[in-house]
Tab-separated table of C-alpha atoms in Angstrom:
chain	number	residue	atom	x	y	z
I	22	MET	CA	0.000	0.000	0.000
I	23	GLY	CA	1.022	3.664	-0.212
I	24	PHE	CA	3.758	5.118	-2.374
I	25	SER	CA	7.480	5.291	-2.926
I	26	LEU	CA	9.152	8.684	-2.835
I	27	ASN	CA	12.299	9.867	-4.525
I	28	ALA	CA	12.750	13.433	-3.303
I	29	PRO	CA	13.776	15.237	-6.531
I	30	ASN	CA	10.919	13.734	-8.584
I	31	TRP	CA	8.414	14.368	-5.807
I	32	LEU	CA	9.519	17.975	-5.432
I	33	ASP	CA	9.217	18.482	-9.170
I	34	ARG	CA	5.539	17.522	-9.152
I	35	GLN	CA	4.518	20.116	-6.555
I	36	PRO	CA	2.607	23.169	-7.849
I	37	ASP	CA	4.680	26.309	-7.337
I	38	SER	CA	1.862	27.950	-5.390
I	39	LEU	CA	1.964	25.185	-2.780
I	40	ALA	CA	5.651	24.293	-2.778
I	41	ASN	CA	6.211	26.102	0.518
I	42	ARG	CA	2.907	24.970	2.051
I	43	ARG	CA	3.222	21.190	1.991
I	44	SER	CA	5.909	19.040	3.503
I	45	LEU	CA	6.757	15.489	4.454
I	46	GLY	CA	10.085	16.705	5.809
I	47	GLN	CA	11.740	18.877	3.207
I	48	ILE	CA	10.233	22.232	4.311
I	49	SER	CA	10.593	24.227	7.522
I	50	PHE	CA	7.435	26.071	8.518
I	51	SER	CA	9.394	28.177	11.034
I	52	GLN	CA	12.899	28.669	9.705
I	53	ALA	CA	13.730	31.360	12.261
I	54	ASN	CA	12.999	29.016	15.189
I	55	ALA	CA	14.381	25.805	13.664
I	56	SER	CA	17.314	24.200	15.444
I	57	GLU	CA	20.492	23.361	13.560
I	58	ALA	CA	19.568	19.672	13.757
I	59	GLU	CA	16.159	20.356	12.196
I	60	ARG	CA	17.717	22.398	9.392
I	61	GLN	CA	20.154	19.600	8.622
I	62	GLY	CA	17.345	17.053	8.732
I	63	ILE	CA	15.301	19.094	6.275
I	64	GLN	CA	18.241	19.357	3.893
I	65	ALA	CA	18.977	15.634	4.144
I	66	PHE	CA	15.308	14.824	3.502
I	67	ALA	CA	15.203	17.115	0.455
I	68	ASP	CA	18.344	15.373	-0.838
I	69	GLY	CA	16.714	11.966	-0.445
I	70	ASN	CA	19.084	10.926	2.364
I	71	TYR	CA	16.368	9.620	4.655
I	72	ASN	CA	18.547	7.726	7.124
I	73	ALA	CA	20.520	10.862	7.900
I	74	ALA	CA	17.305	12.909	8.007
I	75	SER	CA	15.795	10.530	10.549
I	76	THR	CA	18.832	10.906	12.802
I	77	TYR	CA	18.834	14.693	12.580
I	78	PHE	CA	15.116	14.897	13.295
I	79	THR	CA	15.581	12.730	16.393
I	80	PHE	CA	18.120	15.239	17.702
I	81	ALA	CA	15.806	18.124	16.756
I	82	SER	CA	12.902	16.566	18.624
I	83	LYS	CA	15.004	16.266	21.764
I	84	ALA	CA	16.146	19.883	21.409
I	85	SER	CA	12.551	21.151	21.071
I	86	PRO	CA	10.400	18.582	22.886
I	87	SER	CA	7.142	20.567	22.666
I	88	ASP	CA	7.344	20.780	18.859
I	89	PRO	CA	5.785	17.696	17.198
I	90	ILE	CA	6.967	18.551	13.665
I	91	PRO	CA	10.489	17.055	13.969
I	92	LEU	CA	8.899	13.929	15.450
I	93	ILE	CA	6.521	13.608	12.476
I	94	TYR	CA	9.312	14.336	10.001
I	95	GLY	CA	11.499	11.713	11.658
I	96	GLU	CA	8.803	9.062	11.358
I	97	ASN	CA	8.260	10.064	7.727
I	98	ALA	CA	11.971	9.759	6.940
I	99	ARG	CA	12.228	6.409	8.737
I	100	TRP	CA	9.421	4.720	6.827
I	101	ILE	CA	9.019	6.602	3.569
I	102	ASN	CA	10.562	3.835	1.461
I	103	GLN	CA	8.453	1.111	3.114
I	104	LYS	CA	5.253	1.746	1.123
I	105	PRO	CA	3.458	3.596	3.941
I	106	LEU	CA	-0.072	4.913	4.023
I	107	HIS	CA	0.013	8.588	3.009
I	108	VAL	CA	-2.252	10.963	4.979
I	109	ALA	CA	-2.547	14.746	4.671
I	110	ALA	CA	-2.910	17.100	7.654
I	111	MET	CA	-4.292	20.602	7.040
I	112	VAL	CA	-3.287	22.890	9.941
I	113	PRO	CA	-2.955	26.686	10.454
I	114	LEU	CA	0.809	26.924	10.948
I	115	GLY	CA	0.951	30.322	9.265
I	116	SER	CA	-1.856	31.988	11.223
I	117	ASN	CA	-2.069	30.178	14.556
I	118	ARG	CA	1.006	28.074	15.146
I	119	GLU	CA	0.094	27.089	18.701
I	120	VAL	CA	-3.271	25.623	17.677
I	121	ALA	CA	-1.574	23.838	14.760
I	122	LEU	CA	0.961	22.301	17.154
I	123	GLU	CA	-1.831	21.155	19.483
I	124	MET	CA	-3.347	19.274	16.554
I	125	LEU	CA	-0.015	17.911	15.316
I	126	ARG	CA	0.852	16.543	18.765
I	127	GLY	CA	-2.190	14.303	18.562
I	128	LEU	CA	-1.272	13.210	15.033
I	129	ALA	CA	2.318	12.521	16.083
I	130	MET	CA	1.134	10.311	18.960
I	131	ALA	CA	-1.134	8.307	16.636
I	132	GLN	CA	1.622	8.002	14.028
I	133	GLN	CA	4.167	6.718	16.548
I	134	ASP	CA	1.755	4.172	17.979
I	135	HIS	CA	0.799	2.892	14.535
I	136	ASN	CA	4.336	2.699	13.197
I	137	ARG	CA	5.347	0.286	15.957
I	138	GLY	CA	3.251	-2.301	14.099
I	139	PRO	CA	3.735	-3.918	10.693
I	140	ASN	CA	1.994	-1.173	8.685
I	141	LYS	CA	3.340	2.372	8.482
I	142	VAL	CA	1.939	5.858	7.944
I	143	VAL	CA	3.501	9.136	6.852
I	144	ILE	CA	1.871	12.511	7.439
I	145	GLU	CA	2.184	15.298	4.910
I	146	ILE	CA	1.629	18.667	6.583
I	147	PHE	CA	-0.233	21.391	4.687
I	148	ASN	CA	-0.244	24.959	6.005
I	149	ASP	CA	-3.699	26.374	5.199
I	150	GLU	CA	-3.535	29.351	7.626
I	151	ASN	CA	-7.219	28.846	8.493
I	152	ASP	CA	-7.905	30.656	5.209
I	153	PRO	CA	-11.004	29.426	3.336
I	154	GLU	CA	-9.717	30.150	-0.172
I	155	LEU	CA	-6.309	28.694	0.570
I	156	ALA	CA	-7.951	25.598	2.078
I	157	LYS	CA	-9.985	25.240	-1.105
I	158	THR	CA	-6.848	25.471	-3.284
I	159	ILE	CA	-5.023	22.920	-1.129
I	160	ALA	CA	-8.002	20.550	-1.288
I	161	GLN	CA	-8.031	20.784	-5.074
I	162	GLN	CA	-4.369	19.754	-5.172
I	163	ILE	CA	-4.747	16.951	-2.624
I	164	VAL	CA	-7.533	15.208	-4.536
I	165	LYS	CA	-5.297	15.145	-7.641
I	166	ASP	CA	-2.536	13.359	-5.699
I	167	ALA	CA	-3.593	9.709	-5.769
I	168	SER	CA	-0.987	8.772	-3.152
I	169	ILE	CA	-2.883	10.734	-0.455
I	170	LYS	CA	-5.641	8.485	0.861
I	171	ALA	CA	-7.321	10.634	3.534
I	172	VAL	CA	-7.202	14.068	5.162
I	173	ILE	CA	-7.132	15.282	8.782
I	174	GLY	CA	-8.349	18.882	9.209
I	175	PRO	CA	-8.838	21.690	8.540
I	176	ASN	CA	-8.954	23.430	11.904
I	177	ALA	CA	-11.308	26.401	11.387
I	178	SER	CA	-14.864	25.767	10.249
I	179	ASN	CA	-14.671	28.362	7.477
I	180	ALA	CA	-11.734	26.479	5.989
I	181	ALA	CA	-13.417	23.094	6.461
I	182	LEU	CA	-16.612	24.283	4.783
I	183	HIS	CA	-14.637	25.350	1.707
I	184	ALA	CA	-12.468	22.240	1.519
I	185	GLY	CA	-15.107	19.662	2.468
I	186	PRO	CA	-17.214	19.712	-0.729
I	187	ILE	CA	-14.076	19.217	-2.838
I	188	PHE	CA	-12.991	16.173	-0.856
I	189	ASN	CA	-16.520	14.784	-0.822
I	190	ALA	CA	-16.934	15.128	-4.593
I	191	ALA	CA	-13.600	13.378	-5.156
I	192	GLY	CA	-14.356	10.541	-2.722
I	193	VAL	CA	-11.612	11.462	-0.230
I	194	VAL	CA	-12.364	11.112	3.487
I	195	MET	CA	-11.886	14.306	5.499
I	196	ILE	CA	-11.999	14.094	9.297
I	197	THR	CA	-11.793	17.482	10.978
I	198	PRO	CA	-10.867	17.255	14.671
I	199	THR	CA	-11.716	20.837	15.583
I	200	SER	CA	-14.478	22.330	13.377
I	201	PHE	CA	-17.853	22.928	15.059
I	202	ALA	CA	-20.030	24.680	12.447
I	203	ASN	CA	-23.459	23.112	12.152
I	204	GLN	CA	-23.191	23.234	8.358
I	205	LEU	CA	-20.632	20.415	8.507
I	206	SER	CA	-23.272	17.969	9.719
I	207	GLY	CA	-24.421	15.985	6.727
I	208	LEU	CA	-22.120	17.931	4.378
I	209	GLY	CA	-21.300	14.705	2.565
I	210	GLU	CA	-20.738	10.988	2.932
I	211	TYR	CA	-16.971	11.501	3.104
I	212	ILE	CA	-16.991	14.235	5.781
I	213	PHE	CA	-16.514	13.407	9.480
I	214	ARG	CA	-15.404	15.100	12.685
I	215	THR	CA	-14.101	13.830	16.009
I	216	THR	CA	-15.878	16.410	18.146
I	217	PRO	CA	-19.492	16.113	19.308
I	218	LYS	CA	-22.246	18.348	17.963
I	219	ILE	CA	-22.282	21.846	19.409
I	220	ARG	CA	-25.649	21.402	21.105
I	221	HIS	CA	-24.212	18.869	23.542
I	222	LEU	CA	-21.713	21.512	24.674
I	223	THR	CA	-24.105	24.462	24.781
I	224	ASP	CA	-26.732	22.546	26.769
I	225	THR	CA	-24.182	21.940	29.517
I	226	LEU	CA	-23.015	25.568	29.514
I	227	ALA	CA	-26.550	26.990	29.563
I	228	HIS	CA	-27.457	24.752	32.500
I	229	TYR	CA	-24.374	25.986	34.346
I	230	SER	CA	-25.307	29.647	33.745
I	231	VAL	CA	-28.976	29.397	34.690
I	232	HIS	CA	-28.940	26.804	37.475
I	233	GLN	CA	-25.477	26.794	39.025
I	234	VAL	CA	-24.298	30.409	39.014
I	235	ARG	CA	-27.860	31.721	38.534
I	236	ARG	CA	-27.001	34.221	35.832
I	237	LYS	CA	-30.079	34.116	33.620
I	238	LYS	CA	-29.689	37.330	31.593
I	239	VAL	CA	-26.985	36.486	29.083
I	240	ALA	CA	-25.614	38.511	26.163
I	241	VAL	CA	-23.407	37.044	23.445
I	242	CYS	CA	-20.288	38.615	21.934
I	243	TYR	CA	-19.495	36.778	18.722
I	244	ASP	CA	-17.437	36.953	15.528
I	245	SER	CA	-19.708	37.244	12.505
I	246	ASP	CA	-16.882	36.028	10.244
I	247	ALA	CA	-16.471	32.701	12.082
I	248	ALA	CA	-18.972	30.024	11.031
I	249	ASP	CA	-18.293	27.730	13.981
I	250	ASN	CA	-18.821	30.432	16.568
I	251	LEU	CA	-21.979	31.665	14.878
I	252	SER	CA	-23.268	28.114	15.232
I	253	PHE	CA	-22.162	28.063	18.860
I	254	LYS	CA	-23.957	31.369	19.512
I	255	ASP	CA	-27.214	30.174	17.965
I	256	GLU	CA	-27.182	26.831	19.775
I	257	PHE	CA	-26.352	28.464	23.103
I	258	ILE	CA	-29.221	30.957	22.806
I	259	ALA	CA	-31.641	28.121	22.057
I	260	ALA	CA	-30.343	26.114	25.030
I	261	LEU	CA	-30.445	29.171	27.303
I	262	LEU	CA	-34.112	29.833	26.507
I	263	GLU	CA	-35.005	26.172	27.084
I	264	GLN	CA	-33.310	26.342	30.505
I	265	GLY	CA	-35.405	29.373	31.466
I	266	GLY	CA	-32.811	32.063	30.797
I	267	THR	CA	-33.135	35.314	28.865
I	268	HIS	CA	-31.052	36.347	25.886
I	269	ILE	CA	-30.021	40.020	25.917
I	270	PRO	CA	-29.814	41.083	22.241
I	271	THR	CA	-26.591	42.884	21.365
I	272	ASP	CA	-24.442	44.009	18.455
I	273	CYS	CA	-21.255	42.863	20.177
I	274	ASP	CA	-19.346	41.654	17.102
I	275	PHE	CA	-15.612	41.092	17.535
I	276	SER	CA	-15.088	41.425	13.772
I	277	SER	CA	-16.721	44.871	13.552
I	278	PRO	CA	-14.334	47.758	12.783
I	279	ALA	CA	-16.356	49.863	15.233
I	280	PHE	CA	-15.863	47.475	18.171
I	281	ASP	CA	-14.794	49.287	21.344
I	282	ALA	CA	-14.347	47.148	24.461
I	283	LYS	CA	-14.984	49.901	27.026
I	284	ASP	CA	-18.134	51.156	25.347
I	285	MET	CA	-19.404	47.623	24.804
I	286	VAL	CA	-19.034	46.625	28.457
I	287	ALA	CA	-20.929	49.740	29.532
I	288	LYS	CA	-23.699	48.988	27.023
I	289	LEU	CA	-24.029	45.336	28.042
I	290	ILE	CA	-24.373	46.266	31.700
I	291	SER	CA	-26.893	49.009	30.948
I	292	ASP	CA	-28.910	46.539	28.863
I	293	GLY	CA	-29.209	44.320	31.934
I	294	ALA	CA	-26.779	41.499	31.104
I	295	ASP	CA	-25.393	39.724	34.142
I	296	ALA	CA	-23.375	37.246	32.051
I	297	VAL	CA	-21.722	37.240	28.643
I	298	LEU	CA	-20.861	34.390	26.311
I	299	LEU	CA	-17.653	35.089	24.343
I	300	THR	CA	-17.356	33.326	20.989
I	301	PRO	CA	-14.320	34.657	19.073
I	302	HIS	CA	-12.527	33.376	15.989
I	303	ILE	CA	-9.519	31.330	17.062
I	304	ASP	CA	-7.136	33.720	15.248
I	305	ARG	CA	-8.735	36.877	16.701
I	306	LEU	CA	-8.620	36.720	20.492
I	307	ASP	CA	-7.273	40.203	21.292
I	308	ARG	CA	-10.655	41.957	21.397
I	309	LEU	CA	-12.051	39.306	23.707
I	310	ILE	CA	-9.150	39.924	26.077
I	311	ASP	CA	-9.750	43.684	25.891
I	312	LEU	CA	-13.415	43.188	26.777
I	313	SER	CA	-12.624	40.906	29.708
I	314	ARG	CA	-10.164	43.498	31.019
I	315	GLU	CA	-12.803	46.244	30.873
I	316	ASN	CA	-15.392	43.981	32.506
I	317	LYS	CA	-13.503	43.893	35.820
I	318	TRP	CA	-15.474	40.771	36.871
I	319	ARG	CA	-18.814	42.657	36.910
I	320	MET	CA	-20.502	40.194	34.550
I	321	VAL	CA	-19.899	36.431	34.609
I	322	LEU	CA	-17.908	35.463	31.517
I	323	MET	CA	-18.305	32.202	29.622
I	324	GLY	CA	-16.706	31.088	26.383
I	325	SER	CA	-16.661	28.683	23.456
I	326	PRO	CA	-14.073	25.886	23.079
I	327	SER	CA	-11.916	28.280	21.020
I	328	LEU	CA	-10.812	29.913	24.266
I	329	GLN	CA	-8.779	26.935	25.436
I	330	THR	CA	-5.413	28.186	24.218
I	331	ARG	CA	-2.125	29.083	25.834
I	332	LYS	CA	-2.516	32.659	24.545
I	333	ILE	CA	-5.659	33.114	26.617
I	334	LEU	CA	-3.824	32.039	29.764
I	335	GLU	CA	-0.685	34.069	29.077
I	336	ILE	CA	-2.268	37.334	27.930
I	337	GLY	CA	-5.656	37.180	29.661
I	338	GLN	CA	-4.126	36.437	33.065
I	339	GLY	CA	-6.390	37.424	35.958
I	340	ASP	CA	-8.855	39.274	33.743
I	341	LEU	CA	-10.171	35.906	32.554
I	342	ASN	CA	-9.989	34.235	35.951
I	343	GLY	CA	-13.173	32.215	36.451
I	344	VAL	CA	-14.269	32.019	32.818
I	345	VAL	CA	-16.093	28.729	32.151
I	346	ILE	CA	-15.705	26.932	28.817
I	347	PRO	CA	-17.251	23.705	27.485
I	348	VAL	CA	-14.745	21.429	25.749
I	349	PRO	CA	-15.082	17.949	24.244
I	350	TYR	CA	-12.250	16.428	26.310
I	351	HIS	CA	-9.948	17.443	29.137
I	352	ALA	CA	-6.750	15.987	30.559
I	353	GLU	CA	-8.279	15.650	34.043
I	354	MET	CA	-11.160	13.452	32.878
I	355	PRO	CA	-10.639	10.000	34.442
I	356	THR	CA	-10.796	8.331	31.023
I	357	ALA	CA	-8.349	10.848	29.534
I	358	GLN	CA	-5.568	10.767	32.106
I	359	ALA	CA	-3.580	7.914	30.577
I	360	PHE	CA	-3.280	9.618	27.183
I	361	ALA	CA	-2.632	12.996	28.823
I	362	LYS	CA	0.262	11.440	30.752
I	363	GLU	CA	1.754	10.061	27.524
I	364	VAL	CA	1.483	13.436	25.805
I	365	LYS	CA	3.107	15.250	28.705
I	366	ALA	CA	5.941	12.729	28.798
I	367	GLN	CA	6.538	13.137	25.062
I	368	PHE	CA	6.041	16.892	24.611
I	369	GLU	CA	6.308	18.327	28.147
I	370	VAL	CA	2.925	20.064	27.789
I	371	VAL	CA	-0.602	19.301	28.967
I	372	PRO	CA	-2.784	18.394	25.949
I	373	THR	CA	-5.842	20.429	25.021
I	374	TRP	CA	-9.038	18.996	23.537
I	375	ARG	CA	-7.572	19.583	20.051
I	376	THR	CA	-4.795	17.078	20.758
I	377	PHE	CA	-7.285	14.431	21.910
I	378	ALA	CA	-9.548	14.971	18.893
I	379	SER	CA	-6.637	14.924	16.436
I	380	MET	CA	-5.253	11.709	17.899
I	381	ASP	CA	-8.664	10.101	17.444
I	382	ALA	CA	-9.094	11.403	13.887
I	383	LEU	CA	-5.893	9.807	12.632
I	384	SER	CA	-6.447	6.671	14.721
I	385	ALA	CA	-9.817	6.181	13.028
I	386	ILE	CA	-8.192	6.484	9.599
I	387	LEU	CA	-5.497	4.006	10.568
I	388	LYS	CA	-7.983	1.512	11.965
I	389	VAL	CA	-9.983	1.295	8.742
I	390	GLY	CA	-6.802	1.519	6.648
I	391	GLN	CA	-5.648	-1.822	7.994
I	392	HIS	CA	-8.138	-3.516	5.671
I	393	SER	CA	-7.790	-1.483	2.476
I	394	THR	CA	-6.074	1.703	1.324
I	395	ARG	CA	-8.427	2.428	-1.560
I	396	ARG	CA	-9.978	5.847	-0.996
I	397	PRO	CA	-13.620	4.660	-1.080
I	398	GLN	CA	-12.937	1.922	1.482
I	399	PHE	CA	-12.115	4.454	4.193
I	400	GLN	CA	-15.532	6.031	3.846
I	401	GLN	CA	-17.388	2.737	3.697
I	402	ARG	CA	-15.826	1.396	6.873
I	403	LEU	CA	-16.175	4.647	8.834
I	404	ARG	CA	-19.836	4.824	7.795
I	405	SER	CA	-20.497	1.272	8.929
I	406	ALA	CA	-23.025	1.062	11.754
I	407	ASN	CA	-20.609	-1.333	13.470
I	408	PHE	CA	-17.654	1.067	13.475
I	409	LYS	CA	-16.355	1.667	16.980
I	410	MET	CA	-12.862	2.093	18.403
I	411	SER	CA	-11.223	3.073	21.656
I	412	GLY	CA	-10.244	6.731	21.637
I	413	SER	CA	-7.859	8.886	23.623
I	414	ALA	CA	-10.587	9.794	26.148
I	415	GLU	CA	-13.700	7.883	25.031
I	416	ASP	CA	-14.853	5.555	22.273
I	417	VAL	CA	-14.968	6.905	18.729
I	418	ARG	CA	-18.359	6.393	17.064
I	419	PHE	CA	-19.990	8.427	14.329
I	420	LEU	CA	-23.585	9.460	13.776
I	421	PRO	CA	-25.031	9.184	10.246
I	422	SER	CA	-24.335	12.939	9.958
I	423	GLY	CA	-20.595	12.303	10.346
I	424	ASP	CA	-20.554	13.891	13.822
I	425	ARG	CA	-18.951	12.077	16.710
I	426	ILE	CA	-21.119	10.733	19.503
I	427	GLY	CA	-20.172	12.510	22.750
I	428	ASN	CA	-21.109	15.196	25.275
I	429	GLY	CA	-18.184	17.262	26.557
I	430	VAL	CA	-17.247	18.746	29.943
I	431	LEU	CA	-16.819	22.172	31.533
I	432	VAL	CA	-13.473	23.716	32.410
I	433	GLN	CA	-12.674	26.940	34.236
I	434	ILE	CA	-9.686	29.273	34.111
I	435	ARG	CA	-8.182	29.232	37.582
I	436	PRO	CA	-4.878	30.201	39.251
I	437	ALA	CA	-2.175	27.534	39.245
I	438	ALA	CA	1.206	27.194	40.915
I	439	LYS	CA	2.569	29.238	38.002
I	440	GLY	CA	0.124	31.467	36.172
I	441	TYR	CA	-3.289	30.038	35.281
I	442	HIS	CA	-4.671	26.778	33.941
I	443	PHE	CA	-7.901	25.200	32.694
I	444	ARG	CA	-9.367	23.181	35.569
I	445	LEU	CA	-12.052	20.554	35.109
I	446	ILE	CA	-15.220	21.421	37.021
I	447	SER	CA	-18.306	19.367	37.753
I	448	LEU	CA	-21.941	20.411	37.808
I	449	LYS	CA	-23.844	20.232	41.098
C-alpha cells in the first residue's frame, strides 16, 4: 500500500503555489525558530538521504520537545521507502502556530503508535492558515494526488466548509478534529469530525449559567466572520431559553471595525446582562481579552471551546480568571488521564481537547486503513453502523451525519502554581 518517494521527482511535481505549504520533511514552517539539527534534517530529507534525516530529526525533537513537527518528520523519513499509508494534515501553521501544534501533537502520537506495528503511515503537513480560499486550493491539489488516501483537518470551520465539498466530490475522506459549524453535519458521505455536535456543549453551559451560578440574563459577543462560533452562539441561545434564561440582544461583534471594548461593556451592563458568552474566531482573540479586562469581573464570563489556548492564559491572566468553557475532552477526565500522561511525557505540555480529537481522527483512519487503502474503502468502513474504536478519552463512534457521539465537559480558568490553567469542574 502507499507510495514510494524519490525526493527530486516528488519535489518536481509540486505546484509552485503550494511548494512552501506542503511538507513530508523537506520544508521548515518556522525557519527562524528551527534548530540546527532540524535544518540539517530538512536538507537531508530534500536530498533523499532519509537515514541521515531521521537521525537529525531525532536530535531536533530532543532539542525542542514541545514541537511535534520534527517527530513527524522523523517518522516520515524512517518509513518513507516502506510503502506507507500517506495521509494529509491541514493545519494553520501560518496563522495560529500554537493551535496547529496542538493538533499535530495528537497526530504525532497516533503516528508513533501505529508505526510500531507492521503497517506504516507518513503525514504530509499542509499549512492552510485557516484561510477558506487557501484551504480550497489545497483541497483541489490533494484530490489530484492519488498517493494521499485521507485528510485530517482543517482546523477552522470556514476552511473546512470550503475544503469539504471538494474532498466529498472526489471521494476522499476528510476528518476534521476541531471544526464545530453546524453546516458540517451531513455535508457529505466523506466528511466526518471527532468532536461532538455543538448542542451537547451548549446545553451543559446553559445549565451551568442558569442553574449553578444563577445568571439568567446572558448577552453574546461573537465573531460574525467565524462560522463555527456563529453556530455556537445560535445553539447556546436556544439552550439558554429552554433552561429558562433570557437572551439580551446585542451588536457585540468582535469582527466589527467599530468594536470598542470599554463602550461595549458599559452597554451590556446598561442593557441588563449579568453574564456574557464570548465566541471569538480562534485567530482573533485580542478583542475578547480587551473586553474581559474592561469587565472587571462585573458580569460572569463564559466562552466557546476556542478559548482553550495558551494565549488566553498568558495574555488574559487574571482578567479571565473564572471564565467557564465547554470542551469535548480534558486531561483531568478520568478516562483521559492515561493519554494525557503520555502526551506530557513526550512533549512536556498538557494536551488540550484539540490534541485528543486529532489523535482520534488519525487513529480512526489508521484503523480502517488496515483492511484497504483504496480511498472509497475508508468512507465505507467509517460509515459502517458497526464502526467503533477506543479513543484517547472515550470511544470513537460516528452518527449518520458524520458527527462524533459525545457530550463534553466544563473547564474553568483558575490560578495555578505558576500562572493560570484550565481546571475541570463538575456540575452540582
